[in-house]
Coordinates of C-alpha atoms in Angstrom, one line a residue:
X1427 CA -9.2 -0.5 20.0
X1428 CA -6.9 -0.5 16.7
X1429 CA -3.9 -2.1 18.7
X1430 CA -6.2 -4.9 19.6
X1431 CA -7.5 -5.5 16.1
X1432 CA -4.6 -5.3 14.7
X1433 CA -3.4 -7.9 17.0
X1434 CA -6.5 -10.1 16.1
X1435 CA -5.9 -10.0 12.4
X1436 CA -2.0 -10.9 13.3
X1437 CA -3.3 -14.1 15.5
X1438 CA -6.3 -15.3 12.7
X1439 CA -3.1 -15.4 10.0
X1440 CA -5.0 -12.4 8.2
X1441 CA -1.7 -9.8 9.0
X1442 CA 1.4 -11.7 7.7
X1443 CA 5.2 -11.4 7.7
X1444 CA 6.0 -9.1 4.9
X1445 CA 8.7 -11.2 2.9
X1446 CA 10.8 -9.6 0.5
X1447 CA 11.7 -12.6 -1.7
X1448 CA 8.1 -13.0 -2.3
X1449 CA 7.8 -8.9 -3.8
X1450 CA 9.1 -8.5 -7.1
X1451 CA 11.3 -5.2 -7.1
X1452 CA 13.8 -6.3 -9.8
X1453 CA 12.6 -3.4 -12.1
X1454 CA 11.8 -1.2 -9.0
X1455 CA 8.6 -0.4 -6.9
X1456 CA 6.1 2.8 -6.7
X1457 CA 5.2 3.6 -3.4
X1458 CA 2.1 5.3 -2.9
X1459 CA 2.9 5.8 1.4
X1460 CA 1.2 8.5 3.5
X1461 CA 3.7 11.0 3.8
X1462 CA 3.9 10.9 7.6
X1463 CA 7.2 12.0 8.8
X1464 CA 7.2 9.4 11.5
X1465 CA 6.3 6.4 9.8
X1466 CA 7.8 6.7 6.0
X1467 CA 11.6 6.5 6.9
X1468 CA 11.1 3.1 8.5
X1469 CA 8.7 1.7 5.5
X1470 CA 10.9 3.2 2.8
X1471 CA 14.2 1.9 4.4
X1472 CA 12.5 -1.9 4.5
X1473 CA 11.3 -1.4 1.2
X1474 CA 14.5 -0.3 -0.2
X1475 CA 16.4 -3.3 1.6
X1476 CA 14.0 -5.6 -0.2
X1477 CA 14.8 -4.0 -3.6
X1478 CA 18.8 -3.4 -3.0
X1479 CA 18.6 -7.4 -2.4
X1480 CA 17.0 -7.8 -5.8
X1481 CA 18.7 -5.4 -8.2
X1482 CA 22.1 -4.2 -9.1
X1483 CA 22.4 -0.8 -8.1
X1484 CA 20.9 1.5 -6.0
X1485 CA 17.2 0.7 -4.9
X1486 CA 14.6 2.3 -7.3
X1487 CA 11.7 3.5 -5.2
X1488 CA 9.1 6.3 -7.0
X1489 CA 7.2 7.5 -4.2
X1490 CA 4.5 10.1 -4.8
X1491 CA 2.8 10.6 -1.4
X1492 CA 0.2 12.8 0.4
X1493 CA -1.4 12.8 3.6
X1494 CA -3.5 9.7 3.8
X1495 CA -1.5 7.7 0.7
X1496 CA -3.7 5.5 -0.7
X1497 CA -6.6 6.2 1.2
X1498 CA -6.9 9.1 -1.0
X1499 CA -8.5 7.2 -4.0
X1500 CA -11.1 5.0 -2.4
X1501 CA -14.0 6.1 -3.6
X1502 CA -16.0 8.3 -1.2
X1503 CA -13.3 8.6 0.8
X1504 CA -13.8 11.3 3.6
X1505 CA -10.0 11.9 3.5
X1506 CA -10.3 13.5 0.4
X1507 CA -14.2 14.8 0.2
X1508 CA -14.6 17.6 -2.4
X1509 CA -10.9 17.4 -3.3
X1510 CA -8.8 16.3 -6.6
X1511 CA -6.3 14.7 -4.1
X1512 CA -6.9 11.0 -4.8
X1513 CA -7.2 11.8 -8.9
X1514 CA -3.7 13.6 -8.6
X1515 CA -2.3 11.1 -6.4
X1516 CA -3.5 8.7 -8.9
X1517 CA -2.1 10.4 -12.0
X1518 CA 1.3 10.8 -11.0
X1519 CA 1.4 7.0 -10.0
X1520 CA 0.2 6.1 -13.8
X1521 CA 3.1 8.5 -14.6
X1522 CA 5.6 7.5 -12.6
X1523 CA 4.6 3.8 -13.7
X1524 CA 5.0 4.5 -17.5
X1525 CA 8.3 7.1 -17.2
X1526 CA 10.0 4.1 -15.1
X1527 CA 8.6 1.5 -16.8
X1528 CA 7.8 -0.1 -13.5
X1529 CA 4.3 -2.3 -12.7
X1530 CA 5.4 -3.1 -8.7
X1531 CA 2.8 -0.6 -7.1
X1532 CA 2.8 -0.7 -3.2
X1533 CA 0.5 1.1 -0.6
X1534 CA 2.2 1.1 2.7
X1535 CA -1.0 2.3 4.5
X1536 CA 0.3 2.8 8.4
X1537 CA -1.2 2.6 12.1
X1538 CA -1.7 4.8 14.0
X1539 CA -2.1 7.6 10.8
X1540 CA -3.1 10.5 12.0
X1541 CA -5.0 11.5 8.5
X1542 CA -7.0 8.5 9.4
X1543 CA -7.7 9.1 12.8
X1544 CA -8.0 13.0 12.3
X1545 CA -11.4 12.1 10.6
X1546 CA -12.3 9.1 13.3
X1547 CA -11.6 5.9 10.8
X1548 CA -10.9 2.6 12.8
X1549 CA -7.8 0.8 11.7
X1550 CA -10.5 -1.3 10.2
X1551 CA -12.1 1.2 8.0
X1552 CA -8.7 2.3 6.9
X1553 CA -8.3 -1.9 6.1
X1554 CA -11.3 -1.2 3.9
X1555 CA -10.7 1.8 2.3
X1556 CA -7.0 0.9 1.4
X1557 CA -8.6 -2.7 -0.5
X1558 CA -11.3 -0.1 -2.5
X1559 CA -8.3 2.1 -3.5
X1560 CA -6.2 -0.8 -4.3
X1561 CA -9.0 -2.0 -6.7
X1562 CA -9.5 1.6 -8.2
X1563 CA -5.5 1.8 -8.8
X1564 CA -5.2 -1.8 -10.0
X1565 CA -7.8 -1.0 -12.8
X1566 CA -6.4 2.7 -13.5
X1567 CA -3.1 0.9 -14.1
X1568 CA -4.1 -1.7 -16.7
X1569 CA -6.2 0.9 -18.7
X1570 CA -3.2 3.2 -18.7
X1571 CA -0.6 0.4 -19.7
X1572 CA -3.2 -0.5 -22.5
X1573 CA -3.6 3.0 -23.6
X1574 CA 0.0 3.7 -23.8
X1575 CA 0.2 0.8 -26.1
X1576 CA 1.9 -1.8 -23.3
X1577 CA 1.3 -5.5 -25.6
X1578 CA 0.4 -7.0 -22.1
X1579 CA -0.4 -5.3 -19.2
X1580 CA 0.4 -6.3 -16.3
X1581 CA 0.8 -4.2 -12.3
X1582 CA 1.2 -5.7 -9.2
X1583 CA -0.8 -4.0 -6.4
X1584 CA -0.1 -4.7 -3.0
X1585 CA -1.4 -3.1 0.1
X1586 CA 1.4 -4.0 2.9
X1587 CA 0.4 -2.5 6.0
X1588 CA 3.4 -0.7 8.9
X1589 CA 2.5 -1.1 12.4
X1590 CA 4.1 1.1 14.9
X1591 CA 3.2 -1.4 18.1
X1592 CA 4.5 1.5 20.1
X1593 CA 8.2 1.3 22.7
X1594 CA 10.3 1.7 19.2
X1595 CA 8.8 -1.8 17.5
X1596 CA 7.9 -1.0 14.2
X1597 CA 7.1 -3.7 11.5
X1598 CA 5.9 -4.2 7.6
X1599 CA 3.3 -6.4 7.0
X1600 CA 1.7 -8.2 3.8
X1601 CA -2.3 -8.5 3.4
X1602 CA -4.0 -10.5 0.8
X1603 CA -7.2 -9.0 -0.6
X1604 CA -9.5 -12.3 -0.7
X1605 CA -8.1 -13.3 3.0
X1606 CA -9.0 -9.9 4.2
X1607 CA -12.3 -9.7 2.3
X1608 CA -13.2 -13.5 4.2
X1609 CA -11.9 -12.3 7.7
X1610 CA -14.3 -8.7 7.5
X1611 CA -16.9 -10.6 6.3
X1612 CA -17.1 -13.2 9.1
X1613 CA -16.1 -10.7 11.7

């Protein structure tokens, strides 16, 4: 099941402890979470810790979210078949992005999601689905920040994945695309 390959990736070194001093958040961060009521409050409340440790102030988190999150903009996506979802997800990240001046972009995809699930995607399909999007959303960032005239652009995309393990124990991890892409490959 999910729980068991979720535990797999944590004991190859694929699912790693998300640490905040390696997250840039100075300027801020956009979230792009599933808006699951059950799994955002924890995920925004590590999130903002990370920034508030970073910045003077209050945390600055812009989080445009829908059901599914990121998972929206992979292309052929069946969370968002024959729907504009992913493109207005999409657009109000680019947005929020230029309005805030902020090039930190997180994607917070969760297990179990019940958007996911709801159309019978594995915790690995979601893995794959959430590295397409972040791809699609890297490269719709750059062309934005040259169109709006930034001299060099420049976004950080991260896919951090939440676990709820079940019995309370929640927990933020950090992915890297090319470690993910070796481990799905060879498994």
């Amino acid at each position: 099941g999910d729980r068991e390959f979720l535990h797999q990736l944590r004991a190859d070194g694929v699912l790693k402890n998300l640490e905040g001093h390696r997250i840039n958040l100075r300027s801020g961060a956009i979230g792009v979470p599933c808006s699951d009521g059950d799994q955002m409050y924890d995920t925004f409340i590590y999130h903002a810790n990370i920034c508030r440790a970073q910045r003077q102030g209050p945390p600055r988190l812009h989080w445009p979210s829908l059901n599914g999150g990121i998972l929206l903009m992979a292309p052929d996506s069946p969370l968002s078949t024959n729907l504009p979802d992913g493109d207005v997800l999409l657009r109000h990240i680019l947005a929020g992005s230029t309005m805030k001046q902020i090039r930190t972009i997180f994607a917070p995809v969760h297990f179990p999601c019940a958007a996911a699930y709801g159309h019978k995607l594995s915790a690995r399909e979601v893995m794959r689905l959430a590295f397409a999007a972040k791809i699609r959303l890297r490269f719709a960032a750059l062309r934005h920040q040259r169109e709006e005239g930034v001299h060099e652009p420049d976004v950080q995309v991260r896919v951090d994945p939440h676990v709820d393990w079940g019995n309370g124990k929640k927990r933020s991890y950090f992915i890297e695309r090319q470690t993910w892409e070796a481990w799905d490959a060879a498994h």
